[in-house]
GROMACS .gro file of C-alpha atoms in nm:
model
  351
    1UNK     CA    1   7.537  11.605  13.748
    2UNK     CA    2   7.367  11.532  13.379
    3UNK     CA    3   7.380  11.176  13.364
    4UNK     CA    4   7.528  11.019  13.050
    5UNK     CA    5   7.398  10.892  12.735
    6UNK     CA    6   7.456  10.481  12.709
    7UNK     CA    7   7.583  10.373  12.340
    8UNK     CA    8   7.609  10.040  12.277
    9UNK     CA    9   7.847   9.983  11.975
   10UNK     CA   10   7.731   9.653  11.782
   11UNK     CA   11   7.927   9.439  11.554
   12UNK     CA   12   7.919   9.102  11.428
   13UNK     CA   13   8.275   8.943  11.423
   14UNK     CA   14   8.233   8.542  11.379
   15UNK     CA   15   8.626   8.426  11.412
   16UNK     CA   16   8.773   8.714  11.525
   17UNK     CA   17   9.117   8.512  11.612
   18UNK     CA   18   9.126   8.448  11.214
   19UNK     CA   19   9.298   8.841  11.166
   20UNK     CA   20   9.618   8.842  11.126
   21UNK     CA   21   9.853   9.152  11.156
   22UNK     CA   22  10.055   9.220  10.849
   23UNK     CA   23  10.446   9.079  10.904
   24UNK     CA   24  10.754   9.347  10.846
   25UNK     CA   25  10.812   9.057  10.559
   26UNK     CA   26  10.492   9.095  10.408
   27UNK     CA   27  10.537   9.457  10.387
   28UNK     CA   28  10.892   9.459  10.223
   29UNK     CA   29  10.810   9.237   9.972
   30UNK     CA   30  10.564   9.463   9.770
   31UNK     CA   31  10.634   9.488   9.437
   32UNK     CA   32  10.488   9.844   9.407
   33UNK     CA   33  10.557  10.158   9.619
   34UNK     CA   34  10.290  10.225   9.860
   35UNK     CA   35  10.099  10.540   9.822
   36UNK     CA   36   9.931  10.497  10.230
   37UNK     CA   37  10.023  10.398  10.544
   38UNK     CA   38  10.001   9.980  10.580
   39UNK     CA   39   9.834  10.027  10.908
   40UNK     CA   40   9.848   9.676  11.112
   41UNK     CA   41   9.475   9.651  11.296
   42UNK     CA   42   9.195   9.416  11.335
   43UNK     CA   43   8.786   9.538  11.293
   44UNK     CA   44   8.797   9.481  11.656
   45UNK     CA   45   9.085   9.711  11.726
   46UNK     CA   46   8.878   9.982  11.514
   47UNK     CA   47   8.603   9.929  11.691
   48UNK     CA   48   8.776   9.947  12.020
   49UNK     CA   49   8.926  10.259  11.891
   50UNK     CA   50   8.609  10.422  11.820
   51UNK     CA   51   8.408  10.301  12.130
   52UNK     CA   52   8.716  10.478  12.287
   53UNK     CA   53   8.687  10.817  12.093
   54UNK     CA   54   8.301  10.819  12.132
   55UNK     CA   55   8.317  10.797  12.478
   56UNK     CA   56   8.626  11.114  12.487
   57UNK     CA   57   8.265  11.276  12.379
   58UNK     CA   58   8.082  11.226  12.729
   59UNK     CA   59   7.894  10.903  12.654
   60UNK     CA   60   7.873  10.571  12.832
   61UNK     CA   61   8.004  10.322  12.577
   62UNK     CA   62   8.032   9.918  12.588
   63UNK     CA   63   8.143   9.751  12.275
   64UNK     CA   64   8.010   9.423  12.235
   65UNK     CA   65   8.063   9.175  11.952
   66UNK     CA   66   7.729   8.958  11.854
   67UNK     CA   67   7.882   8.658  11.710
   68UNK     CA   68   7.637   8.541  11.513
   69UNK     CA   69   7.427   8.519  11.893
   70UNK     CA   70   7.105   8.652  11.893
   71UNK     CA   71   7.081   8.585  12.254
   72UNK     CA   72   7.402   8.776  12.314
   73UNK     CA   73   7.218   9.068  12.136
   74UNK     CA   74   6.904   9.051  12.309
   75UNK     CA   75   7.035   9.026  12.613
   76UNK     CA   76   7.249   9.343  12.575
   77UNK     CA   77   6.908   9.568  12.485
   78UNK     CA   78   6.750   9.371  12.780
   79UNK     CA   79   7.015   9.437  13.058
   80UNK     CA   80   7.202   9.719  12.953
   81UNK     CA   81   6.923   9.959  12.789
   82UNK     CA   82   7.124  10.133  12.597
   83UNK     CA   83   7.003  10.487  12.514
   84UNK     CA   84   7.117  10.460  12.162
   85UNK     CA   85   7.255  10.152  11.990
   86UNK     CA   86   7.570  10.232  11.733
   87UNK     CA   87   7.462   9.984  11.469
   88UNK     CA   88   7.785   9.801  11.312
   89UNK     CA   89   7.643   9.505  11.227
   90UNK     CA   90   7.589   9.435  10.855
   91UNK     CA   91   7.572   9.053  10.840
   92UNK     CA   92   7.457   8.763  11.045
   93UNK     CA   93   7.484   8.357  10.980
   94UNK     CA   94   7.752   8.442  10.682
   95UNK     CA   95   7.386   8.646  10.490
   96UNK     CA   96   7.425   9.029  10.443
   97UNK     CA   97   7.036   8.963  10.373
   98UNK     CA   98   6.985   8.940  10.697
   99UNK     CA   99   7.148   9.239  10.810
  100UNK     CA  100   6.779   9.461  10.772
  101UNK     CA  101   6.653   9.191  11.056
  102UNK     CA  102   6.881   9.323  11.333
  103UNK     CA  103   6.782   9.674  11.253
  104UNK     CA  104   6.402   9.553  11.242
  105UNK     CA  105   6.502   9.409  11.616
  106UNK     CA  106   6.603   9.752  11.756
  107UNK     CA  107   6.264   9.899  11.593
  108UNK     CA  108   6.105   9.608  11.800
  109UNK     CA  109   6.273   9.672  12.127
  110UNK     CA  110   6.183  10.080  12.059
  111UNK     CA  111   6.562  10.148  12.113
  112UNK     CA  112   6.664  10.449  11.867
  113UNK     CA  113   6.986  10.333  11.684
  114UNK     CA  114   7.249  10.518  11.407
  115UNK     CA  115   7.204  10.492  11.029
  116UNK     CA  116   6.935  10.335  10.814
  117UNK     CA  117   6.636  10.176  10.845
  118UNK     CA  118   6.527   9.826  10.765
  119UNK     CA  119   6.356   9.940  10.443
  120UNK     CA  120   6.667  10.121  10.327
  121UNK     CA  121   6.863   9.843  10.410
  122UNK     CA  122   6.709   9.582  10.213
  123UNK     CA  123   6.636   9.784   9.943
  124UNK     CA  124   7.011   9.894   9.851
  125UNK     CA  125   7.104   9.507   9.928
  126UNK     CA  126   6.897   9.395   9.606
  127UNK     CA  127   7.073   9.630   9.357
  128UNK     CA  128   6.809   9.540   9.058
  129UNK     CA  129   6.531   9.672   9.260
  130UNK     CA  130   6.717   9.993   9.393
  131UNK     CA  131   6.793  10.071   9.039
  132UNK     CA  132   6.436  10.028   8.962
  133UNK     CA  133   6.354  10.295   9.215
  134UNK     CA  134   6.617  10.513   9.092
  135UNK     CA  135   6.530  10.514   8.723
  136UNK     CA  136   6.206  10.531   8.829
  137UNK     CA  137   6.273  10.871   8.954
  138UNK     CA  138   6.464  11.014   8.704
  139UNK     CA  139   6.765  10.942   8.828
  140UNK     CA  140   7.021  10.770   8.578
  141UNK     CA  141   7.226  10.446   8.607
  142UNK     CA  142   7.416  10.256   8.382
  143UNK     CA  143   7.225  10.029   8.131
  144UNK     CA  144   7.203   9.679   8.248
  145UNK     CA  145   7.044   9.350   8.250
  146UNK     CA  146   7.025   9.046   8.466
  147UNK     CA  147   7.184   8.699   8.436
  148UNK     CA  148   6.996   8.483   8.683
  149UNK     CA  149   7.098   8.140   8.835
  150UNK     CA  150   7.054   7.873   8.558
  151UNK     CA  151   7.169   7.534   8.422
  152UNK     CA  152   7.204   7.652   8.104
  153UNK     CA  153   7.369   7.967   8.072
  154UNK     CA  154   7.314   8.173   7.757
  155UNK     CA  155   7.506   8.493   7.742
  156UNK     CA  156   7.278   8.705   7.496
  157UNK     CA  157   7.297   9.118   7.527
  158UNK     CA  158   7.206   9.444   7.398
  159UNK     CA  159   7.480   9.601   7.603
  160UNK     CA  160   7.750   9.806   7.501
  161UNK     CA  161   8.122   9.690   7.580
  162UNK     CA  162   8.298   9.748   7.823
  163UNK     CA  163   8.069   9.607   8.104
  164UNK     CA  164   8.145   9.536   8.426
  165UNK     CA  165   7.985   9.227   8.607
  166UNK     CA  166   7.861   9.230   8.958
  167UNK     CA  167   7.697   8.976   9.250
  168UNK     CA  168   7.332   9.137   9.243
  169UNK     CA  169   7.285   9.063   9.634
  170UNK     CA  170   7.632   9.183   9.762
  171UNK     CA  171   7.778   9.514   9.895
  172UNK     CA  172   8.133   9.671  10.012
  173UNK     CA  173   8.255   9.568   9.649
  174UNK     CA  174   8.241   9.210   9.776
  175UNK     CA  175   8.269   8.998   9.445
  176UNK     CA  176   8.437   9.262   9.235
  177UNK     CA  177   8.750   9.230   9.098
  178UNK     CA  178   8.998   9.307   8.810
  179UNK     CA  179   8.797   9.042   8.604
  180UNK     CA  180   8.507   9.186   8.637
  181UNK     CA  181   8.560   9.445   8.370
  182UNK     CA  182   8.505   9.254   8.057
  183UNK     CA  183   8.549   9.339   7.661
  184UNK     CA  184   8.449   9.055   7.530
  185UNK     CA  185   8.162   8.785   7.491
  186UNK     CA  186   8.362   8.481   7.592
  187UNK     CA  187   8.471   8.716   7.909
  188UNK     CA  188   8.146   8.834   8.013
  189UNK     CA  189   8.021   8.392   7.998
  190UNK     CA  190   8.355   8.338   8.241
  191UNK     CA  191   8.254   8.613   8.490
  192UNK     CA  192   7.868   8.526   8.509
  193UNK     CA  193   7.963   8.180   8.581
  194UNK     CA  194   8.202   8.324   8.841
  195UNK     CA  195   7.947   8.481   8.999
  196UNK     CA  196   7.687   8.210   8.996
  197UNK     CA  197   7.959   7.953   9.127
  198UNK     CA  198   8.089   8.212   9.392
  199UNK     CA  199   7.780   8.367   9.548
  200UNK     CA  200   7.491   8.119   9.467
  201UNK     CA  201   7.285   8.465   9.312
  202UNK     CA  202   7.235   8.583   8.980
  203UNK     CA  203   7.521   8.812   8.793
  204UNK     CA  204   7.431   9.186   8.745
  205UNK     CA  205   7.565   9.269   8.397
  206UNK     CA  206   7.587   9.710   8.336
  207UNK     CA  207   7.749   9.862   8.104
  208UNK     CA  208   8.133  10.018   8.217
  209UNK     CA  209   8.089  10.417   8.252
  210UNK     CA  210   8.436  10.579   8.148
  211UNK     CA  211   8.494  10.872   8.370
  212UNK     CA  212   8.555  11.056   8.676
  213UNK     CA  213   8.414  10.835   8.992
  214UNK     CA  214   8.295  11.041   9.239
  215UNK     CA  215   8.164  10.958   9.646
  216UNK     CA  216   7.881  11.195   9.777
  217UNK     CA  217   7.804  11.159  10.111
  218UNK     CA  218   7.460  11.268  10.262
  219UNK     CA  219   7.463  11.346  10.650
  220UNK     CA  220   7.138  11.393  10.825
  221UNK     CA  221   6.769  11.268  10.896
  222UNK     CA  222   6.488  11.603  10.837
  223UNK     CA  223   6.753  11.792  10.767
  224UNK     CA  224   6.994  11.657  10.501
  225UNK     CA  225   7.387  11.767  10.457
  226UNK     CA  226   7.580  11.680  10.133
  227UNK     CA  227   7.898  11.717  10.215
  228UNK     CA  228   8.207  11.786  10.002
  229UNK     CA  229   8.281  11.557   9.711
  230UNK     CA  230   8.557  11.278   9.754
  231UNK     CA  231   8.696  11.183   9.373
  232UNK     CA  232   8.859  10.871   9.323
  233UNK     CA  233   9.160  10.962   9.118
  234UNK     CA  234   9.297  10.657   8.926
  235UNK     CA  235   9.534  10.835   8.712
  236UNK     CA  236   9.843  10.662   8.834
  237UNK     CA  237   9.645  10.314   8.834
  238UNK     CA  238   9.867  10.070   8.601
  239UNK     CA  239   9.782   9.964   8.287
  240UNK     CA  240   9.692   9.567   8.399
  241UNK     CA  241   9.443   9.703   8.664
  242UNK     CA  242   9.078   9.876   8.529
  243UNK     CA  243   9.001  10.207   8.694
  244UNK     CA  244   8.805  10.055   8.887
  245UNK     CA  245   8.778  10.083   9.284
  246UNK     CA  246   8.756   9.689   9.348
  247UNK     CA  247   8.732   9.468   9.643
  248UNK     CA  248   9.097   9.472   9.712
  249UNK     CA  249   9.143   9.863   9.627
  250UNK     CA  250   8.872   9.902   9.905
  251UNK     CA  251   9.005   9.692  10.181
  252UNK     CA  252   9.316   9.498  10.092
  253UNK     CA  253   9.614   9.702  10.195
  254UNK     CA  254   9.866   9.474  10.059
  255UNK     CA  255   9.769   9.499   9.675
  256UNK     CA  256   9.842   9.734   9.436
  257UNK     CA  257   9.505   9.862   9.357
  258UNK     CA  258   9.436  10.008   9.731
  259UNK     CA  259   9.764  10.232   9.662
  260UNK     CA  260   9.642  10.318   9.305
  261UNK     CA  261   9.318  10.484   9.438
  262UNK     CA  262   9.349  10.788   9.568
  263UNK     CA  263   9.107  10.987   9.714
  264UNK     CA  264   9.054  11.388   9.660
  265UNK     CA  265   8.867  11.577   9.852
  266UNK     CA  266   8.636  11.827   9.791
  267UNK     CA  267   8.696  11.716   9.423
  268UNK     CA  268   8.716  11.999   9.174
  269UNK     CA  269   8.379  12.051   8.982
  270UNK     CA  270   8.216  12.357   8.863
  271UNK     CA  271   7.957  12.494   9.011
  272UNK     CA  272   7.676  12.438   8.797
  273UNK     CA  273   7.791  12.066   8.804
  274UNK     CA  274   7.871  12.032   9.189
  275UNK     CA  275   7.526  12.146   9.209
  276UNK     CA  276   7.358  11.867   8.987
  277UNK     CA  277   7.530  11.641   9.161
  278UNK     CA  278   7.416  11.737   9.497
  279UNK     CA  279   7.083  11.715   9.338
  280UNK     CA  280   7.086  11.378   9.262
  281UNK     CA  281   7.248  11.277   9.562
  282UNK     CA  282   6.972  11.407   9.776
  283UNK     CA  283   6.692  11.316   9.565
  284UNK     CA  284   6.843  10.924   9.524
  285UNK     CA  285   6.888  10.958   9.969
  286UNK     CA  286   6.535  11.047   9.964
  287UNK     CA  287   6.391  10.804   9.740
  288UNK     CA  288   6.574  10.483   9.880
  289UNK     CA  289   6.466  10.561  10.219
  290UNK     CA  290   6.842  10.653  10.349
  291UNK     CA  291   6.888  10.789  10.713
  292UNK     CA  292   7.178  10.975  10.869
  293UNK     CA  293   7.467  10.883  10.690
  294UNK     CA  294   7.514  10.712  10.290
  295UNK     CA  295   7.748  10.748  10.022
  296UNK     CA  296   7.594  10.788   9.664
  297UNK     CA  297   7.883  10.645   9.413
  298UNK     CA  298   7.847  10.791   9.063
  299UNK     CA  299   8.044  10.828   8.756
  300UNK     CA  300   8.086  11.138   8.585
  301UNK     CA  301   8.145  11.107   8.212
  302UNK     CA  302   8.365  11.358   7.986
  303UNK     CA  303   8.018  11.496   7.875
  304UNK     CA  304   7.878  11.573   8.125
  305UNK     CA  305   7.629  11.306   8.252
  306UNK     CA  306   7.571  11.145   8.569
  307UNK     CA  307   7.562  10.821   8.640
  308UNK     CA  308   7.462  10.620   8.995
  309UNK     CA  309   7.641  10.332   9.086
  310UNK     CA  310   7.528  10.278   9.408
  311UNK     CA  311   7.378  10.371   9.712
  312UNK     CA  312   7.573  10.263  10.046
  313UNK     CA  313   7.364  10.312  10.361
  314UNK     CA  314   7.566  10.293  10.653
  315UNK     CA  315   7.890  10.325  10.469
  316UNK     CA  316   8.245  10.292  10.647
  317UNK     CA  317   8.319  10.504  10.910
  318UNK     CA  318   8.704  10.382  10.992
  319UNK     CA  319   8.887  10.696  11.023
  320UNK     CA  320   9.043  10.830  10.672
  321UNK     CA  321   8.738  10.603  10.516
  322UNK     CA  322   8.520  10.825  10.257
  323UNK     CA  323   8.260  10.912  10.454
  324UNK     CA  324   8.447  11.028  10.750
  325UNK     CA  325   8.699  11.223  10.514
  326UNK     CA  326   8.423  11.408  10.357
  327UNK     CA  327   8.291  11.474  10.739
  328UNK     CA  328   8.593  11.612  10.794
  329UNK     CA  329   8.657  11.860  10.520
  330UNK     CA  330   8.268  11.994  10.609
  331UNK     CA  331   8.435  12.079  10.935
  332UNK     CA  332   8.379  11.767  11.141
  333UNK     CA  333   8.642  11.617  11.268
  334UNK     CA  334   8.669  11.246  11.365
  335UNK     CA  335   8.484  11.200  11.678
  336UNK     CA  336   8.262  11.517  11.612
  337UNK     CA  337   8.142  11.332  11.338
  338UNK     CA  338   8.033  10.986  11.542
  339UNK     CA  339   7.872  11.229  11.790
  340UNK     CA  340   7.673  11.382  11.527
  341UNK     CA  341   7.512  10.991  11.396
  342UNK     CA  342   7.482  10.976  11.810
  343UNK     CA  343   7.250  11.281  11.871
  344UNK     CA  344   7.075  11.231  11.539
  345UNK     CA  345   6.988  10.881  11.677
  346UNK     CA  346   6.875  11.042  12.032
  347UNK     CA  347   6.643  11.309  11.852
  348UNK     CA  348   6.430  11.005  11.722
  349UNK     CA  349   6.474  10.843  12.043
  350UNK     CA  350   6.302  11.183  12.197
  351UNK     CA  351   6.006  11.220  11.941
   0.00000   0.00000   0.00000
């Protein structure tokens, strides 16, 4: 009998008793008619869930929260040796900084583990210098300039408005909101200090692209997979909300933003322009030093040019998430999908 492969399924919950499931009450008194399901789980029911589907694939699986311990993770390469480590965690000590350490620990330890690198990582944290790269190869983003920590804050531009305002050190749209859209000077001074108050990092400033937002996501190491386009269709969004997909439309299931953003999938492009876009996608996967599974957010404006948000390595991969949707209109279906990131991890393992 084949023995079976051990995944160990990582994540870094600090106070997991601080969830709390959404009340009936809470539910009923929306102001707004919801567009998706209000589900009522925890990250560590998810990730229950999924250590539960991977293993209805054949594999060993423990799912172990780190807690901020790095003895807890050590220990857990050391005793366990785990054939392949399913890499969830994305912060430690309250830094997302630091996140690019724990994947430079399994690189250490020689244990082969899902998604990207420590380069990657730490390059699509610091979103001045991945834009660098990016322009740098050809490969367009929104103009943009940077408002670093100061005393004395002077708010002088050669942007065009609308701009949008971001944390330059932050990911998951952590840090933007409604506000961050801004038309205005006296705006734009409010949402830098925000920023510097807030996060303690200088403000990313970038000019707003009008248009179609669009999620590619790349699947694969050698061999790279973009599969079908997810749009972000905002056309029912409300006129006090920006079509914009925000902190809360991402991951706040109570607000009317998460029910205002609804995903398509494949989105309808033409050819010629599904194919530029696949382009790009590839080429910006390539050049940031991406691995097995990102998302590539870019805007699509009425004329036809493309513009890169951001790179997400080791995007979301909650069921119904984009990634995973995208997965599954390319013909892999939920736990097909985690298997895949599983055996891509166990081919480097082998070489």
């Amino acid at each position: 009998m084949a023995t079976r492969s051990k995944v160990l399924l990582l994540y870094n919950e600090t106070n997991p008793e601080l969830y709390i499931y959404k009340s009936d009450l809470e539910k009923s008194n929306l102001n707004f008619k919801p567009y998706f399901e209000i589900e009522n789980v925890t990250p560590m029911d998810e990730y229950d869930q999924m250590g539960q589907r991977i293993a209805s694939q054949g594999y060993e699986v423990i799912s172990l929260n780190v807690n901020d311990n790095l003895d807890v993770l050590l220990n857990a390469l050391q005793e366990y040796k785990p054939d392949v480590v399913f890499n969830f965690v994305e912060i430690f000590h309250g830094q997302p900084k630091l996140e690019m350490n724990v994947a430079g620990l399994f690189d250490l330890y020689g244990v082969p583990y899902t998604g990207a690198p420590p380069i990657a990582l730490a390059t699509c944290q610091n979103k001045l210098l991945a834009k660098k790269i990016l322009i740098a190869n050809g490969i367009q983003t929104p103009a943009f300039e940077i408002f670093p920590l100061t005393k004395n804050l002077k708010v002088k531009h050669n942007l065009h408005y609308p701009l949008i305002v971001k944390p330059l050190f932050e990911d998951a749209s952590v840090g933007i909101e409604n506000a961050s859209v801004v038309h205005d000077l006296a705006s734009l001074g409010k949402r830098i200090k925000h920023v510097h108050n807030e996060f303690k990092q200088p403000a990313l400033v970038e000019e707003f692209i009008e248009g179609r937002e669009l999620n590619v996501s790349v699947l694969g190491d050698k061999e790279l997979m973009v599969l079908p386009i997810s749009e972000i269709d905002f056309s029912t969004m409300p006129d006090h909300l920006e079509n914009i997909v925000s902190y809360q439309a991402k991951w706040d299931s109570l607000h009317e933003a998460y029910h205002k953003t609804i995903p398509i999938c494949p989105a309808k492009l033409p050819k010629k322009l599904l194919a530029k876009i696949e382009k790009i996608a590839l080429k910006a996967f390539s050049v940031l030093h991406l691995r097995d599974y990102a998302r590539v957010d870019m805007r699509l404006r009425a004329d036809g040019e493309v513009f890169v948000l951001e790179a997400n390595p080791n995007p979301d991969l909650s069921e119904g998430a984009g990634f995973m949707r995208s997965a599954e209109a390319a013909g892999y279906p939920y736990e097909k999908a985690l298997d895949k990131l599983i055996q891509l991890a166990l081919a480097r393992g082998k070489k």
